[in-house]
């Protein structure tokens, strides 16, 4: 019985010693970390930040129905025009100086990509005066320069789609900003979308928006 008691006391002392050692080690590590110097942005470059949120445009491809199609439909569904809706995608391109810095496709959130789209990119820029060009083009529009993703292949003789009405609440099909910007070491210049002016603007430090 005494042997068991002594064994339990010995084990308890070992656990206490290990706990004390662990606490001392953790405290020493915390003190060392608190005295270490940290640099949030170690590079001396400036930073071009692109950040905005907007609603993507709803695109409807409409075409007139043929007489055969109308005859197959119930009388209450015989609309002369058939429309299929999709949500627009956009191509974001950035040029800094003479070279491309970013090229990606942006679409709305959600499973059906019909929610708001979000842009957030940070690009390092060497200090000094630099030309910056940012374009945000809807894919499939003339501004985007690409074919419509909803147009069927090989349908050269198909009826032309009826254009949908422009959605003034959504982001425009074409946005462009071209500026000569002055970057200081570790400075941040923000490019964002102004929904009131419906254009890209520059926010440089404490200054107001400018084109």
mmCIF file of C-alpha atoms in Angstrom:
data_model
loop_
_atom_site.group_PDB
_atom_site.id
_atom_site.type_symbol
_atom_site.label_atom_id
_atom_site.label_comp_id
_atom_site.label_asym_id
_atom_site.label_seq_id
_atom_site.Cartn_x
_atom_site.Cartn_y
_atom_site.Cartn_z
ATOM 1 C CA UNK A 1 0.000 0.000 0.000
ATOM 2 C CA UNK A 2 2.841 2.368 0.928
ATOM 3 C CA UNK A 3 4.654 1.472 -2.294
ATOM 4 C CA UNK A 4 1.611 2.459 -4.318
ATOM 5 C CA UNK A 5 1.334 5.752 -2.433
ATOM 6 C CA UNK A 6 4.990 6.552 -3.008
ATOM 7 C CA UNK A 7 4.672 5.661 -6.683
ATOM 8 C CA UNK A 8 1.703 8.026 -7.065
ATOM 9 C CA UNK A 9 3.543 10.841 -5.329
ATOM 10 C CA UNK A 10 6.584 10.322 -7.570
ATOM 11 C CA UNK A 11 4.432 10.431 -10.711
ATOM 12 C CA UNK A 12 2.686 13.590 -9.496
ATOM 13 C CA UNK A 13 6.035 15.296 -8.910
ATOM 14 C CA UNK A 14 7.200 14.360 -12.409
ATOM 15 C CA UNK A 15 4.031 15.805 -13.942
ATOM 16 C CA UNK A 16 4.452 19.024 -11.958
ATOM 17 C CA UNK A 17 8.091 19.349 -13.001
ATOM 18 C CA UNK A 18 7.191 18.819 -16.657
ATOM 19 C CA UNK A 19 4.396 21.381 -16.412
ATOM 20 C CA UNK A 20 6.706 23.921 -14.798
ATOM 21 C CA UNK A 21 9.377 23.332 -17.450
ATOM 22 C CA UNK A 22 6.828 23.744 -20.230
ATOM 23 C CA UNK A 23 5.507 26.994 -18.737
ATOM 24 C CA UNK A 24 9.027 28.422 -18.371
ATOM 25 C CA UNK A 25 9.868 27.481 -21.975
ATOM 26 C CA UNK A 26 6.679 29.086 -23.292
ATOM 27 C CA UNK A 27 7.312 32.264 -21.268
ATOM 28 C CA UNK A 28 10.882 32.501 -22.571
ATOM 29 C CA UNK A 29 9.651 32.090 -26.153
ATOM 30 C CA UNK A 30 6.993 34.768 -25.672
ATOM 31 C CA UNK A 31 9.544 37.226 -24.294
ATOM 32 C CA UNK A 32 11.888 36.558 -27.206
ATOM 33 C CA UNK A 33 9.130 37.018 -29.785
ATOM 34 C CA UNK A 34 7.928 40.254 -28.203
ATOM 35 C CA UNK A 35 11.409 41.766 -28.403
ATOM 36 C CA UNK A 36 12.056 40.696 -32.016
ATOM 37 C CA UNK A 37 11.793 43.351 -34.721
ATOM 38 C CA UNK A 38 9.301 42.718 -37.536
ATOM 39 C CA UNK A 39 8.806 44.491 -40.838
ATOM 40 C CA UNK A 40 5.273 44.391 -42.243
ATOM 41 C CA UNK A 41 6.369 45.259 -45.786
ATOM 42 C CA UNK A 42 10.075 44.513 -46.127
ATOM 43 C CA UNK A 43 10.416 45.613 -49.753
ATOM 44 C CA UNK A 44 11.202 49.229 -50.615
ATOM 45 C CA UNK A 45 8.872 49.082 -53.637
ATOM 46 C CA UNK A 46 5.607 50.927 -53.861
ATOM 47 C CA UNK A 47 2.339 49.041 -54.141
ATOM 48 C CA UNK A 48 -0.447 49.299 -56.724
ATOM 49 C CA UNK A 49 -3.649 48.020 -55.146
ATOM 50 C CA UNK A 50 -6.754 47.182 -57.184
ATOM 51 C CA UNK A 51 -9.847 46.826 -55.018
ATOM 52 C CA UNK A 52 -13.525 47.121 -55.862
ATOM 53 C CA UNK A 53 -16.839 45.310 -55.749
ATOM 54 C CA UNK A 54 -19.633 45.524 -58.312
ATOM 55 C CA UNK A 55 -22.626 43.671 -59.660
ATOM 56 C CA UNK A 56 -21.952 41.769 -62.885
ATOM 57 C CA UNK A 57 -24.192 42.505 -65.821
ATOM 58 C CA UNK A 58 -27.016 40.145 -66.702
ATOM 59 C CA UNK A 59 -26.743 39.163 -70.360
ATOM 60 C CA UNK A 60 -29.706 37.854 -72.331
ATOM 61 C CA UNK A 61 -29.273 36.244 -75.739
ATOM 62 C CA UNK A 62 -32.590 36.667 -77.524
ATOM 63 C CA UNK A 63 -33.682 35.387 -80.915
ATOM 64 C CA UNK A 64 -37.006 35.311 -82.774
ATOM 65 C CA UNK A 65 -38.757 31.951 -82.708
ATOM 66 C CA UNK A 66 -39.631 30.220 -85.947
ATOM 67 C CA UNK A 67 -43.190 29.345 -86.934
ATOM 68 C CA UNK A 68 -42.435 25.657 -86.286
ATOM 69 C CA UNK A 69 -41.226 26.392 -82.746
ATOM 70 C CA UNK A 70 -44.304 28.492 -81.979
ATOM 71 C CA UNK A 71 -46.644 25.780 -83.245
ATOM 72 C CA UNK A 72 -45.169 23.268 -80.784
ATOM 73 C CA UNK A 73 -45.807 25.516 -77.774
ATOM 74 C CA UNK A 74 -49.060 25.944 -75.830
ATOM 75 C CA UNK A 75 -50.939 29.122 -76.781
ATOM 76 C CA UNK A 76 -50.082 30.913 -73.515
ATOM 77 C CA UNK A 77 -46.328 30.292 -74.059
ATOM 78 C CA UNK A 78 -46.107 31.435 -77.667
ATOM 79 C CA UNK A 79 -43.807 34.376 -77.152
ATOM 80 C CA UNK A 80 -42.278 35.602 -80.415
ATOM 81 C CA UNK A 81 -38.809 35.904 -78.854
ATOM 82 C CA UNK A 82 -36.831 33.263 -76.926
ATOM 83 C CA UNK A 83 -34.239 34.493 -74.408
ATOM 84 C CA UNK A 84 -31.541 32.718 -72.416
ATOM 85 C CA UNK A 85 -29.804 34.598 -69.618
ATOM 86 C CA UNK A 86 -26.234 34.397 -68.329
ATOM 87 C CA UNK A 87 -24.078 36.500 -66.031
ATOM 88 C CA UNK A 88 -21.216 38.415 -67.617
ATOM 89 C CA UNK A 89 -17.550 37.673 -67.007
ATOM 90 C CA UNK A 90 -14.831 40.308 -67.225
ATOM 91 C CA UNK A 91 -11.176 40.370 -68.202
ATOM 92 C CA UNK A 92 -8.914 42.381 -65.927
ATOM 93 C CA UNK A 93 -5.619 43.487 -67.476
ATOM 94 C CA UNK A 94 -2.888 45.649 -65.968
ATOM 95 C CA UNK A 95 0.193 47.078 -67.629
ATOM 96 C CA UNK A 96 2.905 48.740 -65.568
ATOM 97 C CA UNK A 97 5.500 50.589 -67.604
ATOM 98 C CA UNK A 98 6.055 48.766 -70.871
ATOM 99 C CA UNK A 99 5.104 45.274 -69.738
ATOM 100 C CA UNK A 100 2.007 43.302 -68.689
ATOM 101 C CA UNK A 101 1.601 42.825 -64.941
ATOM 102 C CA UNK A 102 -1.760 41.040 -64.642
ATOM 103 C CA UNK A 103 -4.255 39.249 -66.887
ATOM 104 C CA UNK A 104 -7.149 37.318 -65.338
ATOM 105 C CA UNK A 105 -10.865 36.647 -65.684
ATOM 106 C CA UNK A 106 -13.247 37.899 -62.991
ATOM 107 C CA UNK A 107 -16.776 36.608 -62.455
ATOM 108 C CA UNK A 108 -19.507 36.954 -59.881
ATOM 109 C CA UNK A 109 -19.597 34.898 -56.720
ATOM 110 C CA UNK A 110 -21.903 32.040 -55.843
ATOM 111 C CA UNK A 111 -22.533 28.685 -57.463
ATOM 112 C CA UNK A 112 -24.238 30.317 -60.453
ATOM 113 C CA UNK A 113 -21.781 33.245 -60.474
ATOM 114 C CA UNK A 114 -24.675 35.685 -60.255
ATOM 115 C CA UNK A 115 -23.633 37.462 -57.062
ATOM 116 C CA UNK A 116 -21.358 40.488 -56.679
ATOM 117 C CA UNK A 117 -17.861 40.243 -58.090
ATOM 118 C CA UNK A 118 -14.825 41.234 -56.071
ATOM 119 C CA UNK A 119 -11.436 42.448 -57.256
ATOM 120 C CA UNK A 120 -8.439 42.605 -54.947
ATOM 121 C CA UNK A 121 -4.912 42.571 -56.341
ATOM 122 C CA UNK A 122 -1.626 44.022 -55.063
ATOM 123 C CA UNK A 123 1.250 44.595 -57.481
ATOM 124 C CA UNK A 124 4.718 45.843 -56.458
ATOM 125 C CA UNK A 125 6.026 48.840 -58.387
ATOM 126 C CA UNK A 126 9.530 50.291 -58.280
ATOM 127 C CA UNK A 127 9.726 53.840 -56.837
ATOM 128 C CA UNK A 128 9.476 56.636 -59.358
ATOM 129 C CA UNK A 129 7.123 57.831 -62.081
ATOM 130 C CA UNK A 130 5.495 54.915 -63.900
ATOM 131 C CA UNK A 131 2.740 54.623 -66.478
ATOM 132 C CA UNK A 132 -0.139 52.406 -65.332
ATOM 133 C CA UNK A 133 -2.925 51.069 -67.541
ATOM 134 C CA UNK A 134 -5.897 49.154 -66.117
ATOM 135 C CA UNK A 135 -8.699 47.749 -68.291
ATOM 136 C CA UNK A 136 -11.787 45.831 -67.207
ATOM 137 C CA UNK A 137 -13.718 44.493 -70.202
ATOM 138 C CA UNK A 138 -16.820 42.355 -70.378
ATOM 139 C CA UNK A 139 -16.075 39.148 -72.255
ATOM 140 C CA UNK A 140 -18.081 38.814 -75.432
ATOM 141 C CA UNK A 141 -18.613 42.552 -75.867
ATOM 142 C CA UNK A 142 -16.958 44.639 -78.609
ATOM 143 C CA UNK A 143 -14.843 46.311 -75.913
ATOM 144 C CA UNK A 144 -13.564 42.934 -74.774
ATOM 145 C CA UNK A 145 -12.606 41.999 -78.296
ATOM 146 C CA UNK A 146 -13.645 38.362 -77.944
ATOM 147 C CA UNK A 147 -16.489 36.306 -79.322
ATOM 148 C CA UNK A 148 -19.579 35.794 -77.226
ATOM 149 C CA UNK A 149 -19.323 32.628 -75.161
ATOM 150 C CA UNK A 150 -23.057 32.028 -75.577
ATOM 151 C CA UNK A 151 -23.050 32.180 -79.398
ATOM 152 C CA UNK A 152 -23.288 28.695 -80.973
ATOM 153 C CA UNK A 153 -20.344 27.591 -83.056
ATOM 154 C CA UNK A 154 -20.849 27.481 -86.752
ATOM 155 C CA UNK A 155 -24.049 29.506 -86.559
ATOM 156 C CA UNK A 156 -23.094 32.051 -89.168
ATOM 157 C CA UNK A 157 -26.553 31.958 -90.742
ATOM 158 C CA UNK A 158 -28.468 31.951 -87.458
ATOM 159 C CA UNK A 159 -30.689 34.936 -86.605
ATOM 160 C CA UNK A 160 -28.838 37.709 -84.880
ATOM 161 C CA UNK A 161 -29.518 37.985 -81.140
ATOM 162 C CA UNK A 162 -31.786 40.750 -79.976
ATOM 163 C CA UNK A 163 -29.683 42.942 -77.639
ATOM 164 C CA UNK A 164 -30.890 43.221 -74.061
ATOM 165 C CA UNK A 165 -31.442 46.571 -72.377
ATOM 166 C CA UNK A 166 -28.345 47.968 -70.621
ATOM 167 C CA UNK A 167 -28.243 47.370 -66.874
ATOM 168 C CA UNK A 168 -27.282 50.760 -65.430
ATOM 169 C CA UNK A 169 -26.878 49.294 -61.928
ATOM 170 C CA UNK A 170 -24.207 46.817 -63.059
ATOM 171 C CA UNK A 171 -20.556 47.446 -63.812
ATOM 172 C CA UNK A 172 -20.123 48.939 -67.334
ATOM 173 C CA UNK A 173 -18.975 46.607 -70.114
ATOM 174 C CA UNK A 174 -15.745 48.584 -70.540
ATOM 175 C CA UNK A 175 -13.596 50.397 -67.984
ATOM 176 C CA UNK A 176 -10.164 51.843 -68.657
ATOM 177 C CA UNK A 177 -7.687 53.943 -66.718
ATOM 178 C CA UNK A 178 -4.363 55.211 -68.059
ATOM 179 C CA UNK A 179 -2.243 57.351 -65.767
ATOM 180 C CA UNK A 180 1.302 58.383 -65.019
ATOM 181 C CA UNK A 181 1.675 57.682 -61.292
ATOM 182 C CA UNK A 182 4.408 58.630 -58.854
ATOM 183 C CA UNK A 183 5.305 55.787 -56.482
ATOM 184 C CA UNK A 184 7.272 56.408 -53.307
ATOM 185 C CA UNK A 185 9.020 53.666 -51.317
ATOM 186 C CA UNK A 186 6.428 51.592 -49.395
ATOM 187 C CA UNK A 187 3.588 53.807 -50.620
ATOM 188 C CA UNK A 188 0.210 52.422 -51.693
ATOM 189 C CA UNK A 189 -1.807 53.784 -54.622
ATOM 190 C CA UNK A 190 -5.344 52.472 -54.883
ATOM 191 C CA UNK A 191 -7.314 51.991 -58.103
ATOM 192 C CA UNK A 192 -11.014 51.404 -57.465
ATOM 193 C CA UNK A 193 -14.417 51.621 -59.152
ATOM 194 C CA UNK A 194 -16.559 54.661 -58.400
ATOM 195 C CA UNK A 195 -20.217 53.557 -58.800
ATOM 196 C CA UNK A 196 -21.471 57.156 -58.950
ATOM 197 C CA UNK A 197 -19.112 58.209 -61.721
ATOM 198 C CA UNK A 198 -19.143 54.677 -63.197
ATOM 199 C CA UNK A 199 -15.434 54.727 -63.884
ATOM 200 C CA UNK A 200 -12.091 53.684 -62.417
ATOM 201 C CA UNK A 201 -10.463 56.260 -60.155
ATOM 202 C CA UNK A 202 -7.140 56.631 -58.350
ATOM 203 C CA UNK A 203 -6.818 57.246 -54.620
ATOM 204 C CA UNK A 204 -3.303 58.314 -53.685
ATOM 205 C CA UNK A 205 -2.780 58.619 -49.957
ATOM 206 C CA UNK A 206 -4.984 61.327 -48.543
ATOM 207 C CA UNK A 207 -5.923 62.883 -51.870
ATOM 208 C CA UNK A 208 -9.369 62.597 -53.380
ATOM 209 C CA UNK A 209 -10.340 60.448 -56.368
ATOM 210 C CA UNK A 210 -8.944 61.335 -59.742
ATOM 211 C CA UNK A 211 -9.153 59.784 -63.164
#
